[in-house]
């Protein structure tokens, strides 16, 4: 679990706003934390940025500082801020390496960035199998993409209440960017919570903060501040060998540079996973 956040405005962002956003994410990523800021034309500027990315890291894959985020391509024109894990990504990375792409780390973070460079977002998304929420800032095309995984396992919320775009892994990370006059509770969200014990996407408890739905991505243009939402995945009903699919799903999720374990709840799902892990040795 890591924390991501970002803020885009048409004026300089107060340093205390970025610090408050970072602090709200600190419990999600105790191993490293970084804020990278730019002026609107793409020049790095930490003191008076109007575009910023924030990351707090829980280091699982390649825990070296070289894999810290926000992470950039070679010339600093494309940046990624990422929370999650993509499974079995090495086979796609090998395709890129065969084409001459040089990797600096052993992290799936870099694979997503290099894959975006090589294939674009539409070509990359079908290759991402896992749980993730990430932002890609492309200074070449002057656009930002916010992406949430197919099943919505990783959270991502956003708002345009500041006149630009702010996003984060949780509502508390976005609130510092929302003017106080726009921090109203949403009565229909409260009603939904009291009725169902949860608030369905795209709602949150606040009127001006929205949850990105699973299987969707946002496209934000830096020059026009235009925001559009796109749907990129839906489940299908193709039949297959369920045991083989389950074994594959378990195998690709047991790759880490940290010790692995299984949470046993006594239910069918966790017991089945433990059983298949034993069969896999």
PDB file of C-alpha atoms in Angstrom:
ATOM      1  CA  UNK A   1       0.000   0.000   0.000  1.00  0.00           C
ATOM      2  CA  UNK A   2       1.398   3.368  -1.068  1.00  0.00           C
ATOM      3  CA  UNK A   3      -0.162   6.815  -1.205  1.00  0.00           C
ATOM      4  CA  UNK A   4      -0.447   9.033  -4.273  1.00  0.00           C
ATOM      5  CA  UNK A   5      -1.684  12.580  -4.697  1.00  0.00           C
ATOM      6  CA  UNK A   6      -1.378  15.460  -7.084  1.00  0.00           C
ATOM      7  CA  UNK A   7      -2.487  19.030  -7.586  1.00  0.00           C
ATOM      8  CA  UNK A   8      -2.818  21.184 -10.703  1.00  0.00           C
ATOM      9  CA  UNK A   9      -3.812  24.839 -10.424  1.00  0.00           C
ATOM     10  CA  UNK A  10      -3.626  27.996 -12.522  1.00  0.00           C
ATOM     11  CA  UNK A  11      -1.634  29.721  -9.760  1.00  0.00           C
ATOM     12  CA  UNK A  12       1.149  28.815  -7.352  1.00  0.00           C
ATOM     13  CA  UNK A  13       0.345  26.120  -4.818  1.00  0.00           C
ATOM     14  CA  UNK A  14       1.009  26.971  -1.185  1.00  0.00           C
ATOM     15  CA  UNK A  15       3.748  24.708   0.276  1.00  0.00           C
ATOM     16  CA  UNK A  16       1.595  24.033   3.335  1.00  0.00           C
ATOM     17  CA  UNK A  17      -1.149  22.658   1.072  1.00  0.00           C
ATOM     18  CA  UNK A  18       1.220  20.123  -0.465  1.00  0.00           C
ATOM     19  CA  UNK A  19       2.609  19.245   2.957  1.00  0.00           C
ATOM     20  CA  UNK A  20      -0.902  18.629   4.304  1.00  0.00           C
ATOM     21  CA  UNK A  21      -1.708  16.373   1.357  1.00  0.00           C
ATOM     22  CA  UNK A  22       1.506  14.429   1.921  1.00  0.00           C
ATOM     23  CA  UNK A  23       0.930  14.125   5.661  1.00  0.00           C
ATOM     24  CA  UNK A  24      -2.529  12.650   5.082  1.00  0.00           C
ATOM     25  CA  UNK A  25      -0.895   9.840   3.092  1.00  0.00           C
ATOM     26  CA  UNK A  26       2.008   9.149   5.432  1.00  0.00           C
ATOM     27  CA  UNK A  27       0.454   6.095   7.092  1.00  0.00           C
ATOM     28  CA  UNK A  28       0.076   4.467   3.658  1.00  0.00           C
ATOM     29  CA  UNK A  29       3.793   4.713   2.874  1.00  0.00           C
ATOM     30  CA  UNK A  30       6.296   4.825   5.732  1.00  0.00           C
ATOM     31  CA  UNK A  31       9.414   3.932   3.700  1.00  0.00           C
ATOM     32  CA  UNK A  32       9.845   7.075   1.583  1.00  0.00           C
ATOM     33  CA  UNK A  33       7.989  10.275   0.702  1.00  0.00           C
ATOM     34  CA  UNK A  34       8.594  12.812  -2.043  1.00  0.00           C
ATOM     35  CA  UNK A  35       6.969  15.902  -3.544  1.00  0.00           C
ATOM     36  CA  UNK A  36       7.933  17.031  -7.069  1.00  0.00           C
ATOM     37  CA  UNK A  37       6.713  20.399  -8.355  1.00  0.00           C
ATOM     38  CA  UNK A  38       6.728  22.290 -11.660  1.00  0.00           C
ATOM     39  CA  UNK A  39       5.610  25.554 -13.115  1.00  0.00           C
ATOM     40  CA  UNK A  40       2.821  25.179 -15.665  1.00  0.00           C
ATOM     41  CA  UNK A  41       5.184  25.034 -18.673  1.00  0.00           C
ATOM     42  CA  UNK A  42       7.103  22.086 -17.236  1.00  0.00           C
ATOM     43  CA  UNK A  43      10.050  23.734 -15.474  1.00  0.00           C
ATOM     44  CA  UNK A  44      10.919  22.089 -12.150  1.00  0.00           C
ATOM     45  CA  UNK A  45      10.048  24.428  -9.287  1.00  0.00           C
ATOM     46  CA  UNK A  46       9.760  23.233  -5.699  1.00  0.00           C
ATOM     47  CA  UNK A  47       9.118  26.603  -4.036  1.00  0.00           C
ATOM     48  CA  UNK A  48       6.236  27.973  -6.145  1.00  0.00           C
ATOM     49  CA  UNK A  49       4.810  25.119  -8.232  1.00  0.00           C
ATOM     50  CA  UNK A  50       1.413  25.104  -9.880  1.00  0.00           C
ATOM     51  CA  UNK A  51       1.676  21.395 -10.727  1.00  0.00           C
ATOM     52  CA  UNK A  52       2.810  18.832  -8.152  1.00  0.00           C
ATOM     53  CA  UNK A  53       2.932  15.072  -7.617  1.00  0.00           C
ATOM     54  CA  UNK A  54       3.164  13.488  -4.183  1.00  0.00           C
ATOM     55  CA  UNK A  55       4.061   9.934  -3.200  1.00  0.00           C
ATOM     56  CA  UNK A  56       4.485   8.017   0.053  1.00  0.00           C
ATOM     57  CA  UNK A  57       5.993   4.583  -0.441  1.00  0.00           C
ATOM     58  CA  UNK A  58       5.589   1.181   1.121  1.00  0.00           C
ATOM     59  CA  UNK A  59       8.509  -0.589  -0.558  1.00  0.00           C
ATOM     60  CA  UNK A  60       7.640  -4.130  -1.681  1.00  0.00           C
ATOM     61  CA  UNK A  61       9.195  -4.517  -5.143  1.00  0.00           C
ATOM     62  CA  UNK A  62      12.777  -3.251  -5.506  1.00  0.00           C
ATOM     63  CA  UNK A  63      12.965  -1.384  -2.180  1.00  0.00           C
ATOM     64  CA  UNK A  64      16.033   0.623  -3.279  1.00  0.00           C
ATOM     65  CA  UNK A  65      15.795   4.447  -3.380  1.00  0.00           C
ATOM     66  CA  UNK A  66      16.255   4.255  -7.165  1.00  0.00           C
ATOM     67  CA  UNK A  67      12.665   2.983  -7.385  1.00  0.00           C
ATOM     68  CA  UNK A  68      11.188   5.788  -5.262  1.00  0.00           C
ATOM     69  CA  UNK A  69       8.428   7.924  -6.721  1.00  0.00           C
ATOM     70  CA  UNK A  70       7.360  10.146  -8.373  1.00  0.00           C
ATOM     71  CA  UNK A  71       9.372   8.357 -11.067  1.00  0.00           C
ATOM     72  CA  UNK A  72      10.346   9.810 -14.446  1.00  0.00           C
ATOM     73  CA  UNK A  73      11.576   8.719 -17.846  1.00  0.00           C
ATOM     74  CA  UNK A  74      15.122   9.487 -18.958  1.00  0.00           C
ATOM     75  CA  UNK A  75      14.611  13.130 -19.946  1.00  0.00           C
ATOM     76  CA  UNK A  76      12.059  14.002 -17.248  1.00  0.00           C
ATOM     77  CA  UNK A  77       9.261  14.653 -19.721  1.00  0.00           C
ATOM     78  CA  UNK A  78       6.943  11.906 -18.389  1.00  0.00           C
ATOM     79  CA  UNK A  79       6.280  11.139 -14.720  1.00  0.00           C
ATOM     80  CA  UNK A  80       4.329   8.482 -12.880  1.00  0.00           C
ATOM     81  CA  UNK A  81       2.863   8.364  -9.387  1.00  0.00           C
ATOM     82  CA  UNK A  82       1.639   4.844  -8.661  1.00  0.00           C
ATOM     83  CA  UNK A  83       0.005   2.743  -5.947  1.00  0.00           C
ATOM     84  CA  UNK A  84      -0.511  -0.975  -6.346  1.00  0.00           C
ATOM     85  CA  UNK A  85       0.980  -4.046  -7.946  1.00  0.00           C
ATOM     86  CA  UNK A  86       0.897  -5.322 -11.517  1.00  0.00           C
ATOM     87  CA  UNK A  87       1.330  -9.078 -11.811  1.00  0.00           C
ATOM     88  CA  UNK A  88       3.389 -10.993 -14.346  1.00  0.00           C
ATOM     89  CA  UNK A  89       4.641  -7.772 -15.896  1.00  0.00           C
ATOM     90  CA  UNK A  90       8.128  -9.118 -16.572  1.00  0.00           C
ATOM     91  CA  UNK A  91       7.088 -10.870 -19.785  1.00  0.00           C
ATOM     92  CA  UNK A  92       5.938  -7.565 -21.272  1.00  0.00           C
ATOM     93  CA  UNK A  93       9.041  -5.828 -19.933  1.00  0.00           C
ATOM     94  CA  UNK A  94      11.181  -8.394 -21.747  1.00  0.00           C
ATOM     95  CA  UNK A  95       9.505  -7.371 -25.001  1.00  0.00           C
ATOM     96  CA  UNK A  96      10.539  -3.780 -24.366  1.00  0.00           C
ATOM     97  CA  UNK A  97      14.086  -4.810 -23.441  1.00  0.00           C
ATOM     98  CA  UNK A  98      14.331  -6.777 -26.687  1.00  0.00           C
ATOM     99  CA  UNK A  99      13.519  -3.525 -28.483  1.00  0.00           C
ATOM    100  CA  UNK A 100      16.380  -1.752 -26.708  1.00  0.00           C
ATOM    101  CA  UNK A 101      14.529  -0.148 -23.779  1.00  0.00           C
ATOM    102  CA  UNK A 102      16.833   0.203 -20.775  1.00  0.00           C
ATOM    103  CA  UNK A 103      15.369  -0.365 -17.301  1.00  0.00           C
ATOM    104  CA  UNK A 104      16.949   1.271 -14.240  1.00  0.00           C
ATOM    105  CA  UNK A 105      14.969  -0.672 -11.613  1.00  0.00           C
ATOM    106  CA  UNK A 106      13.268  -3.994 -11.009  1.00  0.00           C
ATOM    107  CA  UNK A 107       9.915  -2.394 -10.163  1.00  0.00           C
ATOM    108  CA  UNK A 108       6.583  -2.558 -11.939  1.00  0.00           C
ATOM    109  CA  UNK A 109       6.421   1.218 -11.571  1.00  0.00           C
ATOM    110  CA  UNK A 110       9.046   1.607 -14.261  1.00  0.00           C
ATOM    111  CA  UNK A 111       7.358  -0.994 -16.460  1.00  0.00           C
ATOM    112  CA  UNK A 112       4.123   1.042 -16.495  1.00  0.00           C
ATOM    113  CA  UNK A 113       6.063   4.194 -17.404  1.00  0.00           C
ATOM    114  CA  UNK A 114       8.123   2.499 -20.129  1.00  0.00           C
ATOM    115  CA  UNK A 115       5.011   0.751 -21.426  1.00  0.00           C
ATOM    116  CA  UNK A 116       3.195   4.074 -21.684  1.00  0.00           C
ATOM    117  CA  UNK A 117       6.144   5.520 -23.630  1.00  0.00           C
ATOM    118  CA  UNK A 118       6.168   2.577 -26.037  1.00  0.00           C
ATOM    119  CA  UNK A 119       2.467   1.791 -26.506  1.00  0.00           C
ATOM    120  CA  UNK A 120       0.513   4.804 -25.258  1.00  0.00           C
ATOM    121  CA  UNK A 121      -2.193   4.455 -22.635  1.00  0.00           C
ATOM    122  CA  UNK A 122      -4.634   2.518 -24.823  1.00  0.00           C
ATOM    123  CA  UNK A 123      -1.935  -0.001 -25.715  1.00  0.00           C
ATOM    124  CA  UNK A 124      -0.718  -0.276 -22.124  1.00  0.00           C
ATOM    125  CA  UNK A 125      -3.985  -0.860 -20.274  1.00  0.00           C
ATOM    126  CA  UNK A 126      -4.770  -4.351 -21.669  1.00  0.00           C
ATOM    127  CA  UNK A 127      -1.341  -5.495 -20.438  1.00  0.00           C
ATOM    128  CA  UNK A 128      -1.954  -4.419 -16.824  1.00  0.00           C
ATOM    129  CA  UNK A 129      -3.229  -7.300 -14.732  1.00  0.00           C
ATOM    130  CA  UNK A 130      -3.377  -6.397 -11.080  1.00  0.00           C
ATOM    131  CA  UNK A 131      -4.547  -3.803  -8.578  1.00  0.00           C
ATOM    132  CA  UNK A 132      -3.489  -0.230  -9.168  1.00  0.00           C
ATOM    133  CA  UNK A 133      -4.227   3.450  -9.171  1.00  0.00           C
ATOM    134  CA  UNK A 134      -1.775   5.742 -10.920  1.00  0.00           C
ATOM    135  CA  UNK A 135      -1.256   9.160 -12.441  1.00  0.00           C
ATOM    136  CA  UNK A 136       0.834   9.804 -15.530  1.00  0.00           C
ATOM    137  CA  UNK A 137       1.941  13.372 -16.230  1.00  0.00           C
ATOM    138  CA  UNK A 138       3.058  13.809 -19.836  1.00  0.00           C
ATOM    139  CA  UNK A 139       4.706  17.172 -20.453  1.00  0.00           C
ATOM    140  CA  UNK A 140       5.245  16.373 -24.146  1.00  0.00           C
ATOM    141  CA  UNK A 141       1.503  16.103 -24.767  1.00  0.00           C
ATOM    142  CA  UNK A 142       0.591  18.417 -21.877  1.00  0.00           C
ATOM    143  CA  UNK A 143      -1.893  15.988 -20.396  1.00  0.00           C
ATOM    144  CA  UNK A 144      -2.504  13.933 -17.294  1.00  0.00           C
ATOM    145  CA  UNK A 145      -4.068  10.481 -16.989  1.00  0.00           C
ATOM    146  CA  UNK A 146      -5.589   9.084 -13.803  1.00  0.00           C
ATOM    147  CA  UNK A 147      -6.254   5.338 -13.986  1.00  0.00           C
ATOM    148  CA  UNK A 148      -7.976   2.900 -11.640  1.00  0.00           C
ATOM    149  CA  UNK A 149      -7.759  -0.885 -11.887  1.00  0.00           C
ATOM    150  CA  UNK A 150     -10.465  -3.078 -13.379  1.00  0.00           C
ATOM    151  CA  UNK A 151     -12.059  -4.150 -10.102  1.00  0.00           C
ATOM    152  CA  UNK A 152     -11.383  -0.988  -8.121  1.00  0.00           C
ATOM    153  CA  UNK A 153      -9.132  -2.603  -5.531  1.00  0.00           C
ATOM    154  CA  UNK A 154      -7.017   0.534  -5.169  1.00  0.00           C
ATOM    155  CA  UNK A 155      -8.729   3.822  -4.295  1.00  0.00           C
ATOM    156  CA  UNK A 156      -8.571   7.054  -6.267  1.00  0.00           C
ATOM    157  CA  UNK A 157     -10.574  10.227  -5.598  1.00  0.00           C
ATOM    158  CA  UNK A 158     -10.453  13.603  -7.313  1.00  0.00           C
ATOM    159  CA  UNK A 159     -11.935  17.080  -7.385  1.00  0.00           C
ATOM    160  CA  UNK A 160     -12.083  20.101  -9.677  1.00  0.00           C
ATOM    161  CA  UNK A 161     -13.313  22.399  -6.902  1.00  0.00           C
ATOM    162  CA  UNK A 162      -9.971  24.255  -6.803  1.00  0.00           C
ATOM    163  CA  UNK A 163     -10.352  25.418 -10.402  1.00  0.00           C
ATOM    164  CA  UNK A 164      -7.861  22.815 -11.585  1.00  0.00           C
ATOM    165  CA  UNK A 165      -7.497  19.171 -10.607  1.00  0.00           C
ATOM    166  CA  UNK A 166      -6.573  17.537  -7.317  1.00  0.00           C
ATOM    167  CA  UNK A 167      -6.476  13.807  -6.671  1.00  0.00           C
ATOM    168  CA  UNK A 168      -5.338  11.323  -4.081  1.00  0.00           C
ATOM    169  CA  UNK A 169      -5.604   7.864  -2.612  1.00  0.00           C
ATOM    170  CA  UNK A 170      -8.086   9.077  -0.007  1.00  0.00           C
ATOM    171  CA  UNK A 171     -10.412  11.964   0.665  1.00  0.00           C
ATOM    172  CA  UNK A 172      -8.226  13.390   3.434  1.00  0.00           C
ATOM    173  CA  UNK A 173      -5.370  13.812   0.963  1.00  0.00           C
ATOM    174  CA  UNK A 174      -7.569  15.876  -1.360  1.00  0.00           C
ATOM    175  CA  UNK A 175      -9.323  18.050   1.241  1.00  0.00           C
ATOM    176  CA  UNK A 176      -6.386  20.491   1.706  1.00  0.00           C
ATOM    177  CA  UNK A 177      -6.799  21.460  -1.980  1.00  0.00           C
ATOM    178  CA  UNK A 178     -10.534  22.150  -1.648  1.00  0.00           C
ATOM    179  CA  UNK A 179     -11.538  25.698  -0.637  1.00  0.00           C
ATOM    180  CA  UNK A 180     -13.434  25.693   2.649  1.00  0.00           C
ATOM    181  CA  UNK A 181     -16.574  27.094   1.028  1.00  0.00           C
ATOM    182  CA  UNK A 182     -16.728  23.973  -1.162  1.00  0.00           C
ATOM    183  CA  UNK A 183     -16.367  21.426   1.657  1.00  0.00           C
ATOM    184  CA  UNK A 184     -20.029  20.534   1.984  1.00  0.00           C
ATOM    185  CA  UNK A 185     -21.287  17.110   2.917  1.00  0.00           C
ATOM    186  CA  UNK A 186     -23.426  15.349   0.311  1.00  0.00           C
ATOM    187  CA  UNK A 187     -26.856  14.455   1.766  1.00  0.00           C
ATOM    188  CA  UNK A 188     -27.464  11.682  -0.787  1.00  0.00           C
ATOM    189  CA  UNK A 189     -24.111  10.110   0.130  1.00  0.00           C
ATOM    190  CA  UNK A 190     -25.005  10.146   3.814  1.00  0.00           C
ATOM    191  CA  UNK A 191     -28.343   8.566   2.950  1.00  0.00           C
ATOM    192  CA  UNK A 192     -26.588   5.861   0.906  1.00  0.00           C
ATOM    193  CA  UNK A 193     -24.213   5.117   3.766  1.00  0.00           C
ATOM    194  CA  UNK A 194     -27.013   4.800   6.318  1.00  0.00           C
ATOM    195  CA  UNK A 195     -28.966   2.538   3.970  1.00  0.00           C
ATOM    196  CA  UNK A 196     -26.157   0.340   2.599  1.00  0.00           C
ATOM    197  CA  UNK A 197     -23.185   0.897   4.970  1.00  0.00           C
ATOM    198  CA  UNK A 198     -21.080   2.208   2.094  1.00  0.00           C
ATOM    199  CA  UNK A 199     -21.108   5.059  -0.429  1.00  0.00           C
ATOM    200  CA  UNK A 200     -21.171   3.854  -4.057  1.00  0.00           C
ATOM    201  CA  UNK A 201     -18.866   5.381  -6.658  1.00  0.00           C
ATOM    202  CA  UNK A 202     -18.625   7.998  -8.013  1.00  0.00           C
ATOM    203  CA  UNK A 203     -19.851   9.609  -4.798  1.00  0.00           C
ATOM    204  CA  UNK A 204     -17.918  10.381  -1.640  1.00  0.00           C
ATOM    205  CA  UNK A 205     -19.113  11.963   1.591  1.00  0.00           C
ATOM    206  CA  UNK A 206     -18.325  15.419   0.094  1.00  0.00           C
ATOM    207  CA  UNK A 207     -20.274  17.020  -2.751  1.00  0.00           C
ATOM    208  CA  UNK A 208     -17.224  18.207  -4.689  1.00  0.00           C
ATOM    209  CA  UNK A 209     -14.972  15.168  -4.267  1.00  0.00           C
ATOM    210  CA  UNK A 210     -15.617  12.168  -6.511  1.00  0.00           C
ATOM    211  CA  UNK A 211     -14.420   8.586  -6.602  1.00  0.00           C
ATOM    212  CA  UNK A 212     -13.120   7.315  -9.931  1.00  0.00           C
ATOM    213  CA  UNK A 213     -15.015   4.155 -10.818  1.00  0.00           C
ATOM    214  CA  UNK A 214     -13.252   0.859 -11.396  1.00  0.00           C
ATOM    215  CA  UNK A 215     -12.248   0.177 -14.995  1.00  0.00           C
ATOM    216  CA  UNK A 216     -12.142   3.911 -15.798  1.00  0.00           C
ATOM    217  CA  UNK A 217      -9.536   6.562 -16.412  1.00  0.00           C
ATOM    218  CA  UNK A 218      -9.564  10.370 -16.451  1.00  0.00           C
ATOM    219  CA  UNK A 219      -7.921  12.494 -19.123  1.00  0.00           C
ATOM    220  CA  UNK A 220      -6.978  16.054 -18.137  1.00  0.00           C
ATOM    221  CA  UNK A 221      -5.551  18.636 -20.540  1.00  0.00           C
ATOM    222  CA  UNK A 222      -3.130  21.064 -18.906  1.00  0.00           C
ATOM    223  CA  UNK A 223      -3.690  23.859 -21.444  1.00  0.00           C
ATOM    224  CA  UNK A 224      -7.504  23.866 -21.513  1.00  0.00           C
ATOM    225  CA  UNK A 225      -8.208  22.311 -18.074  1.00  0.00           C
ATOM    226  CA  UNK A 226     -10.651  19.983 -19.825  1.00  0.00           C
ATOM    227  CA  UNK A 227     -11.451  16.795 -17.908  1.00  0.00           C
ATOM    228  CA  UNK A 228     -13.017  13.727 -19.534  1.00  0.00           C
ATOM    229  CA  UNK A 229     -13.793  10.273 -18.156  1.00  0.00           C
ATOM    230  CA  UNK A 230     -13.298   7.086 -20.166  1.00  0.00           C
ATOM    231  CA  UNK A 231     -14.442   3.492 -19.628  1.00  0.00           C
ATOM    232  CA  UNK A 232     -11.804   0.918 -20.602  1.00  0.00           C
ATOM    233  CA  UNK A 233     -12.891  -2.474 -19.232  1.00  0.00           C
ATOM    234  CA  UNK A 234     -15.892  -4.614 -18.393  1.00  0.00           C
ATOM    235  CA  UNK A 235     -16.089  -8.258 -17.231  1.00  0.00           C
ATOM    236  CA  UNK A 236     -16.760 -10.973 -19.768  1.00  0.00           C
ATOM    237  CA  UNK A 237     -18.357 -14.380 -19.401  1.00  0.00           C
ATOM    238  CA  UNK A 238     -15.952 -16.596 -21.288  1.00  0.00           C
ATOM    239  CA  UNK A 239     -15.743 -20.092 -19.814  1.00  0.00           C
ATOM    240  CA  UNK A 240     -12.354 -21.605 -19.017  1.00  0.00           C
ATOM    241  CA  UNK A 241     -10.422 -23.958 -16.791  1.00  0.00           C
ATOM    242  CA  UNK A 242     -11.177 -22.365 -13.429  1.00  0.00           C
ATOM    243  CA  UNK A 243      -8.494 -24.304 -11.532  1.00  0.00           C
ATOM    244  CA  UNK A 244      -5.818 -23.306 -14.030  1.00  0.00           C
ATOM    245  CA  UNK A 245      -6.988 -19.686 -13.873  1.00  0.00           C
ATOM    246  CA  UNK A 246      -6.911 -19.787 -10.066  1.00  0.00           C
ATOM    247  CA  UNK A 247      -3.437 -21.326  -9.985  1.00  0.00           C
ATOM    248  CA  UNK A 248      -2.177 -18.707 -12.432  1.00  0.00           C
ATOM    249  CA  UNK A 249      -3.728 -15.900 -10.398  1.00  0.00           C
ATOM    250  CA  UNK A 250      -2.066 -17.199  -7.226  1.00  0.00           C
ATOM    251  CA  UNK A 251       1.299 -17.760  -8.899  1.00  0.00           C
ATOM    252  CA  UNK A 252       1.632 -14.277 -10.358  1.00  0.00           C
ATOM    253  CA  UNK A 253       0.714 -12.722  -6.993  1.00  0.00           C
ATOM    254  CA  UNK A 254       3.429 -14.515  -5.031  1.00  0.00           C
ATOM    255  CA  UNK A 255       6.343 -12.516  -6.460  1.00  0.00           C
ATOM    256  CA  UNK A 256       7.907 -10.054  -4.013  1.00  0.00           C
ATOM    257  CA  UNK A 257      11.192  -8.897  -2.520  1.00  0.00           C
ATOM    258  CA  UNK A 258       9.639  -9.269   0.941  1.00  0.00           C
ATOM    259  CA  UNK A 259       8.392 -12.347   2.881  1.00  0.00           C
ATOM    260  CA  UNK A 260       4.960 -13.650   1.866  1.00  0.00           C
ATOM    261  CA  UNK A 261       2.100 -14.933   3.994  1.00  0.00           C
ATOM    262  CA  UNK A 262      -1.545 -15.926   3.842  1.00  0.00           C
ATOM    263  CA  UNK A 263      -4.375 -14.459   5.907  1.00  0.00           C
ATOM    264  CA  UNK A 264      -6.680 -17.312   6.902  1.00  0.00           C
ATOM    265  CA  UNK A 265     -10.247 -16.301   7.744  1.00  0.00           C
ATOM    266  CA  UNK A 266     -11.676 -19.813   7.860  1.00  0.00           C
ATOM    267  CA  UNK A 267     -13.714 -19.234   4.704  1.00  0.00           C
ATOM    268  CA  UNK A 268     -13.621 -21.071   1.396  1.00  0.00           C
ATOM    269  CA  UNK A 269     -11.567 -18.423  -0.401  1.00  0.00           C
ATOM    270  CA  UNK A 270      -8.561 -18.196   1.934  1.00  0.00           C
ATOM    271  CA  UNK A 271      -8.554 -21.970   2.547  1.00  0.00           C
ATOM    272  CA  UNK A 272      -8.575 -22.636  -1.203  1.00  0.00           C
ATOM    273  CA  UNK A 273      -5.683 -20.239  -1.760  1.00  0.00           C
ATOM    274  CA  UNK A 274      -3.667 -21.899   1.012  1.00  0.00           C
ATOM    275  CA  UNK A 275      -4.400 -25.316  -0.474  1.00  0.00           C
ATOM    276  CA  UNK A 276      -3.307 -24.307  -3.984  1.00  0.00           C
ATOM    277  CA  UNK A 277      -0.161 -22.638  -2.609  1.00  0.00           C
ATOM    278  CA  UNK A 278       0.748 -25.923  -0.919  1.00  0.00           C
ATOM    279  CA  UNK A 279       0.238 -27.769  -4.212  1.00  0.00           C
ATOM    280  CA  UNK A 280       2.512 -25.262  -5.926  1.00  0.00           C
ATOM    281  CA  UNK A 281       5.226 -25.947  -3.346  1.00  0.00           C
TER     282      UNK A 281
END
